[in-house]
Tab-separated table of C-alpha atoms and ligand atoms in Angstrom:
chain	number	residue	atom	x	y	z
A	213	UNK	CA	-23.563	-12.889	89.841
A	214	UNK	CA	-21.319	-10.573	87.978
A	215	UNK	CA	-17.194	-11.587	88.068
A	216	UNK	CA	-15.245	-9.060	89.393
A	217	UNK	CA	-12.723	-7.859	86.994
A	218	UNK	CA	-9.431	-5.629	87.586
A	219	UNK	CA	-7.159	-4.042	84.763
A	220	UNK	CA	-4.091	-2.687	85.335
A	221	UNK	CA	-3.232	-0.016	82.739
A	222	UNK	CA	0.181	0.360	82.322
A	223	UNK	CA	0.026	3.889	80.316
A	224	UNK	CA	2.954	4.687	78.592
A	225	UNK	CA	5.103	3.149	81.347
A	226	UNK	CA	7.752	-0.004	81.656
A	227	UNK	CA	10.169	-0.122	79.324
A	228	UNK	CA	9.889	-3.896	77.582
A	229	UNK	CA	13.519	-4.724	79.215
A	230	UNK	CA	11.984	-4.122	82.864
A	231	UNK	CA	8.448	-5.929	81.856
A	232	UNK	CA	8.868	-9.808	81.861
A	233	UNK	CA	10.578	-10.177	85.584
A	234	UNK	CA	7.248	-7.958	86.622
A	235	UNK	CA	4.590	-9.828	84.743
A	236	UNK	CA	6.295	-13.179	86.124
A	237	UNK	CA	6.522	-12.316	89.533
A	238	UNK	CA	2.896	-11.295	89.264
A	239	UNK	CA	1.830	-14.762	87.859
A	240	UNK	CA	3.213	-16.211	90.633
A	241	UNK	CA	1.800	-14.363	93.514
A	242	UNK	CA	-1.799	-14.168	91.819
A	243	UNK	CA	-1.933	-17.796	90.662
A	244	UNK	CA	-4.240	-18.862	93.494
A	245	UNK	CA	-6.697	-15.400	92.614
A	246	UNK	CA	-9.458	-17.741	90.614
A	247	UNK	CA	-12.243	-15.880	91.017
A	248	UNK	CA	-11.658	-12.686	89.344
A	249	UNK	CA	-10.643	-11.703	86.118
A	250	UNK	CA	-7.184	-10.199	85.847
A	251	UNK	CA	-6.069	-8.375	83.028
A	252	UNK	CA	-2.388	-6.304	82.065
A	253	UNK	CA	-2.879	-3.343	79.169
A	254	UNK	CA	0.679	-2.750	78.756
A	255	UNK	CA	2.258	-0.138	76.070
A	256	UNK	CA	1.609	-1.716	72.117
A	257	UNK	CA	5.582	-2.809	72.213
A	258	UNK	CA	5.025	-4.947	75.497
A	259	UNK	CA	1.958	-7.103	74.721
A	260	UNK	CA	3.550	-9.823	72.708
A	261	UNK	CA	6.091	-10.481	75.617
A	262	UNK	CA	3.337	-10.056	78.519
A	263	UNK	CA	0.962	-12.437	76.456
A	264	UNK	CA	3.907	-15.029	76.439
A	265	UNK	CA	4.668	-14.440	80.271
A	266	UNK	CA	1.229	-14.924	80.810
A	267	UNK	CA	0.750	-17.628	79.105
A	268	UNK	CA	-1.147	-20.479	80.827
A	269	UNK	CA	-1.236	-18.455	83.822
A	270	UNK	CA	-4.865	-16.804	85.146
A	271	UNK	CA	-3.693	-13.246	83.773
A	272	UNK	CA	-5.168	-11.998	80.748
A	273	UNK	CA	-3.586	-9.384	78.475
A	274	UNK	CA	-5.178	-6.303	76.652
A	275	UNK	CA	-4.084	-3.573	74.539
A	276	UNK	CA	-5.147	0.166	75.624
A	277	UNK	CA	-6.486	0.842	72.080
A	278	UNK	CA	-7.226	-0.099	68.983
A	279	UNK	CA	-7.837	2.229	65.444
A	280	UNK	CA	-11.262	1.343	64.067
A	281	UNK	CA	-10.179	0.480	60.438
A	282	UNK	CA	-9.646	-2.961	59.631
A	283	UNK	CA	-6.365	-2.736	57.724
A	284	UNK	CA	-4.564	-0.269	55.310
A	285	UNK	CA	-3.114	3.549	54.808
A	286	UNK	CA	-3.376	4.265	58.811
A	287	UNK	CA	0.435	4.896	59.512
A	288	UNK	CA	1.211	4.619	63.323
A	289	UNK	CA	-2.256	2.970	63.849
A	290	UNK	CA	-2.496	-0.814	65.237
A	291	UNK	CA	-5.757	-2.850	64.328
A	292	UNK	CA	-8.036	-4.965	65.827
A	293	UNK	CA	-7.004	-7.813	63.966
A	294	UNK	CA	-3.616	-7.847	65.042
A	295	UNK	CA	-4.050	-7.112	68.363
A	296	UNK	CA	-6.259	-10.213	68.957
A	297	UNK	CA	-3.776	-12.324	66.219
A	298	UNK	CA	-1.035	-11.777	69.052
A	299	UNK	CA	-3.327	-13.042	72.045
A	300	UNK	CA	-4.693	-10.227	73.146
A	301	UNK	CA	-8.440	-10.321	74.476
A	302	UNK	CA	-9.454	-6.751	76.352
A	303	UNK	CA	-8.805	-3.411	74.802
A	304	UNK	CA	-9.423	-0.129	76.639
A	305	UNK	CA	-11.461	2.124	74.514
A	306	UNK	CA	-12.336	5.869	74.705
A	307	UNK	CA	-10.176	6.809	77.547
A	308	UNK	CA	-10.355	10.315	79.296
A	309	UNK	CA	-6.604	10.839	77.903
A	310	UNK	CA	-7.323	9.645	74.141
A	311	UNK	CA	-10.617	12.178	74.773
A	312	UNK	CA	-8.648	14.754	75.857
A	313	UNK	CA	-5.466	15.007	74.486
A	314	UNK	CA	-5.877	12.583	71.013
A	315	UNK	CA	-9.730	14.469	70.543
A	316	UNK	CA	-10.985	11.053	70.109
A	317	UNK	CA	-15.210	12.157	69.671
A	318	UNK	CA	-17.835	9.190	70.718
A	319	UNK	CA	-18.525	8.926	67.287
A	320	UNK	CA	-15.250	7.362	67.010
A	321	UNK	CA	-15.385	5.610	70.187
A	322	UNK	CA	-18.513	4.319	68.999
A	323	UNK	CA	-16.274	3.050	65.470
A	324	UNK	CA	-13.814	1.272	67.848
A	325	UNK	CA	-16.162	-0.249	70.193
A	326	UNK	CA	-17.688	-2.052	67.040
A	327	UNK	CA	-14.374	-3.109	65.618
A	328	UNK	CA	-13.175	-4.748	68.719
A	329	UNK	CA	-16.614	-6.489	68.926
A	330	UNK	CA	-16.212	-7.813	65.718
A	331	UNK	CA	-12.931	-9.485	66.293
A	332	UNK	CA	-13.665	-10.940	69.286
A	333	UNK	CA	-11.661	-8.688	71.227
A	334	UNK	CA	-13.659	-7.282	74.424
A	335	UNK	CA	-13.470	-3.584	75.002
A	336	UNK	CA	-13.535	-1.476	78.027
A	337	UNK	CA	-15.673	1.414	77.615
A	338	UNK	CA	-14.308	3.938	79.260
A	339	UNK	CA	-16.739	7.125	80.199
A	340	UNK	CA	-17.018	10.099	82.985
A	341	UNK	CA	-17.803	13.355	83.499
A	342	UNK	CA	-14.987	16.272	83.657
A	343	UNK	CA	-14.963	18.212	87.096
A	344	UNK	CA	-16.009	21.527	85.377
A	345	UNK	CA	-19.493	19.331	84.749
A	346	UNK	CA	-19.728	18.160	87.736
A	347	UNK	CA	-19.538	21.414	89.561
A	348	UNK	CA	-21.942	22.485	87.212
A	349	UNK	CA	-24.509	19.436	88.061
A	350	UNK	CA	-24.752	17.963	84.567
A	351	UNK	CA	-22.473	14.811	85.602
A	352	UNK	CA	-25.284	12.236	84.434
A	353	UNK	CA	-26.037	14.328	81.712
A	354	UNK	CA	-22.695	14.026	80.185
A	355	UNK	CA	-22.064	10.175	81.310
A	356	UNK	CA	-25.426	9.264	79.479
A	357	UNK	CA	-24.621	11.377	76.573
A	358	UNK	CA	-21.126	9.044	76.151
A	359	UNK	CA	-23.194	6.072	76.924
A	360	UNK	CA	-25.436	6.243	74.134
A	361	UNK	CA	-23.530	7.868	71.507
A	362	UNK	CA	-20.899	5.325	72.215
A	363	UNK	CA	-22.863	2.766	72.474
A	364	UNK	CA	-25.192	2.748	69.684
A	365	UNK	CA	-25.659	-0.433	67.796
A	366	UNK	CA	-23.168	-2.382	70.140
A	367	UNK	CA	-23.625	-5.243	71.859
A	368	UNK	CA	-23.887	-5.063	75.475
A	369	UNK	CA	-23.428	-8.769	76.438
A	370	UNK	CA	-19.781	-8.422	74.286
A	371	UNK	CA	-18.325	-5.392	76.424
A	372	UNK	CA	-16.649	-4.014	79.632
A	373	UNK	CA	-17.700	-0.351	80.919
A	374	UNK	CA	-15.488	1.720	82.954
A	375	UNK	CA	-16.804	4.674	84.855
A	376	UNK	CA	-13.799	7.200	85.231
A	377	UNK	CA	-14.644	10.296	86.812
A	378	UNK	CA	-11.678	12.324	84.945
A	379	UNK	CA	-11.375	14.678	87.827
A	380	UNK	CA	-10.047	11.095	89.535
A	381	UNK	CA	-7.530	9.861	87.230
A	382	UNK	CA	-4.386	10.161	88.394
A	383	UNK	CA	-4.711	12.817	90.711
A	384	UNK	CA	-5.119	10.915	94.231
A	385	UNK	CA	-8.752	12.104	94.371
A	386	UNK	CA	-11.354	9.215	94.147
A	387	UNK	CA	-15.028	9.496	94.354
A	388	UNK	CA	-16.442	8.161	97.348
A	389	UNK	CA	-17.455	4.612	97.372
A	390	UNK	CA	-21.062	6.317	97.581
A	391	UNK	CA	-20.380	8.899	94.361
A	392	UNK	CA	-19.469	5.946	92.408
A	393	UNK	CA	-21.891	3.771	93.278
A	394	UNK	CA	-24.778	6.487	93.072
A	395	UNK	CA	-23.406	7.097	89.395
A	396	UNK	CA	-22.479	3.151	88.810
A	397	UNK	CA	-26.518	2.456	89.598
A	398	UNK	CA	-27.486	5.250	87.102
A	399	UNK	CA	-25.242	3.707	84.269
A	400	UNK	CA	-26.764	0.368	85.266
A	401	UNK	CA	-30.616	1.812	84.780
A	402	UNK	CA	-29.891	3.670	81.827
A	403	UNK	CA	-28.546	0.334	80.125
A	404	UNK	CA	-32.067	-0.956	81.556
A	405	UNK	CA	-33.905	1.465	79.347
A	406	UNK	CA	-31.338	1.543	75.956
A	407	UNK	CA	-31.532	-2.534	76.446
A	408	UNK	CA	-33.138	-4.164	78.700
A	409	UNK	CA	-33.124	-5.085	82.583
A	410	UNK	CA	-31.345	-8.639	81.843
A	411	UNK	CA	-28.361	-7.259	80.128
A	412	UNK	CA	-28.008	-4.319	82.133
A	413	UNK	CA	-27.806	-6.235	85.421
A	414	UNK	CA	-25.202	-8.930	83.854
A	415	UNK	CA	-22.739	-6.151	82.399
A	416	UNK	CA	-19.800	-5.481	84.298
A	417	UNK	CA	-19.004	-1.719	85.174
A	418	UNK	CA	-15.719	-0.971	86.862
A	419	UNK	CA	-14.451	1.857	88.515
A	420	UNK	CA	-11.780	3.831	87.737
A	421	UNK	CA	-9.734	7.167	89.451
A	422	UNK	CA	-7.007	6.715	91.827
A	423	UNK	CA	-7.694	3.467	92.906
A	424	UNK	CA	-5.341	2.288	95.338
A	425	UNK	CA	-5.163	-0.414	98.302
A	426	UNK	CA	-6.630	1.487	100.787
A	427	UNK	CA	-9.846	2.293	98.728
A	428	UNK	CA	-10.487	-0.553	96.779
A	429	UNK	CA	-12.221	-2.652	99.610
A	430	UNK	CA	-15.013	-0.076	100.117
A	431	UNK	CA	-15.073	0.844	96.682
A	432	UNK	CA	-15.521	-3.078	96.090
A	433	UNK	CA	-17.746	-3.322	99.060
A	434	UNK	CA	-20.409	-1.484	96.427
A	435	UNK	CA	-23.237	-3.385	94.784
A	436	UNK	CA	-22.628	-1.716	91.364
A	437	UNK	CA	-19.081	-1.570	91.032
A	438	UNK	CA	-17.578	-5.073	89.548
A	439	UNK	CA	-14.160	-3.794	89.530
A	440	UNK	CA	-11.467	-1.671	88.988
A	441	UNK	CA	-9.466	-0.213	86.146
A	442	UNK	CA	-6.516	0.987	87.807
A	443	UNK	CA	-3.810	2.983	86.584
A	444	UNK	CA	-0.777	4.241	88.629
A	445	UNK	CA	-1.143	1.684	91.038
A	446	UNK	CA	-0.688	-1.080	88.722
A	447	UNK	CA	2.576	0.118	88.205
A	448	UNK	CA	3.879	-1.556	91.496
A	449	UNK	CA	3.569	-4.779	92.138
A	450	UNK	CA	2.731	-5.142	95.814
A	451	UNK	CA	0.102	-2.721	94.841
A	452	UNK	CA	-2.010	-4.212	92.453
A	453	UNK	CA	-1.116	-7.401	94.003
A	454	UNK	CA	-3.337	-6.321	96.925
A	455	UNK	CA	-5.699	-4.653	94.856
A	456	UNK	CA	-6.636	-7.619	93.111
A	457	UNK	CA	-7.008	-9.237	96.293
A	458	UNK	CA	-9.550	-7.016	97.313
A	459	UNK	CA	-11.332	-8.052	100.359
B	226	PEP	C1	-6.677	4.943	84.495
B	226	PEP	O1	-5.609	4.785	83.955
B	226	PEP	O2	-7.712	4.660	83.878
B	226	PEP	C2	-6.727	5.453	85.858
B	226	PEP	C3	-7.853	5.437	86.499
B	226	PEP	O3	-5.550	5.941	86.396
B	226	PEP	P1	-5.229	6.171	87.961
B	226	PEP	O4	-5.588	4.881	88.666
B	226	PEP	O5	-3.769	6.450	88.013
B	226	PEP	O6	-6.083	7.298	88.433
């Protein structure tokens, strides 16, 4: 039985001054929510104050990337190392807006997804298909492309996948709770054949795109989808609040 698991990622959103009353007022409305993981991927500036407002709470805290040196001449980069050094245990790797707009390649993503492995820190995998490619038919083509560039000599057992349809992400357009779980079952039998059927029925594979309260229950409702990684709607908390709480 897989553990569902919802992120909210923050962005570049929340100033620190308006984060700790929201992280604490989360803590205290989710602290019954046992049986799911919860994470926060706030900004870089923000995670030592949400680790400490999460502290000894159910809430876990993760960064929303990480450069794939271990240390030295990287100016503006943050490590592995000191991400997990300040109590941070997720980090969101290779997503659709570092693609896009910081031309991060999979080789790279591949770099980063080792690092984080090697620290101990667990990262989030993010992969989808652009909406010119899936007008054009190739979607699977392109998500297994990601998945085993990215993925090559990484352990599955130590990592989160997120299947973001970029044509979803913060645009109000999800896939249907059928489109994602059609492409959630194919990313689920390709790990099958790259690994093997044990590890690709215990990883966890969330879904990402617009995810809001009135879609997560179906999207939930799916056999293949073990969560959510959810972006504008984490930014309010009655939002993610019911989110998490996914029925
Ligand atoms: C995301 O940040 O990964 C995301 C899916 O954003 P949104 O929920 O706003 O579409």
């Amino acid at each position: 039985m897989r553990r569902p698991i919802i992120a909210g990622n923050w962005k570049m959103n929340k100033l620190p001054s308006e984060t700790r009353g929201f992280v604490e007022s989360l803590v205290k409305l989710l602290s019954d929510a046992h049986d799911r993981d919860i994470l926060l991927m706030p900004p870089f500036v923000s995670l030592s104050l949400v680790v400490d407002a999460c502290q000894g709470s159910n809430i876990k805290v993760g960064a929303q990337n990480i450069y794939f040196e271990k240390e030295g001449a990287w100016t503006g980069e943050v490590s592995a190392d000191m991400l997990k050094n300040i109590g941070a245990e997720y980090s969101i790797i290779g997503h659709s807006e570092r693609r896009q707009y910081f031309k991060e390649t999979d080789e790279m993503i591949n770099k980063k997804l080792k690092r984080a492995v090697s620290v101990g820190l667990t990262p989030i995998f993010c992969l989808g298909e652009r909406e010119v490619e899936r007008k054009k038919g190739i979607e699977r083509d392109v998500v297994y492309q990601q998945l085993t560039r990215g993925l090559l000599g990484v352990e599955l057992e130590k990592i989160v996948i997120a299947y973001e349809p970029v044509w979803a992400i913060g645009t109000g357009k999800t896939a249907t709770p059928q489109d994602a779980e059609e492409m959630h079952l194919f990313i689920r039998e390709s790990l099958q054949k790259i690994y093997n059927k044990e590890l690709a029925e215990s990883v966890r594979i969330q879904y990402g795109g617009s995810v809001k309260p009135d879609n997560i229950d179906s999207l939930m409702a799916q056999p293949d989808i073990d969560g959510a990684l959810v972006g504008g709607a984490s930014l309010n908390i009655d939002s993610f609040v019911r989110i998490v709480r996914f029925k």
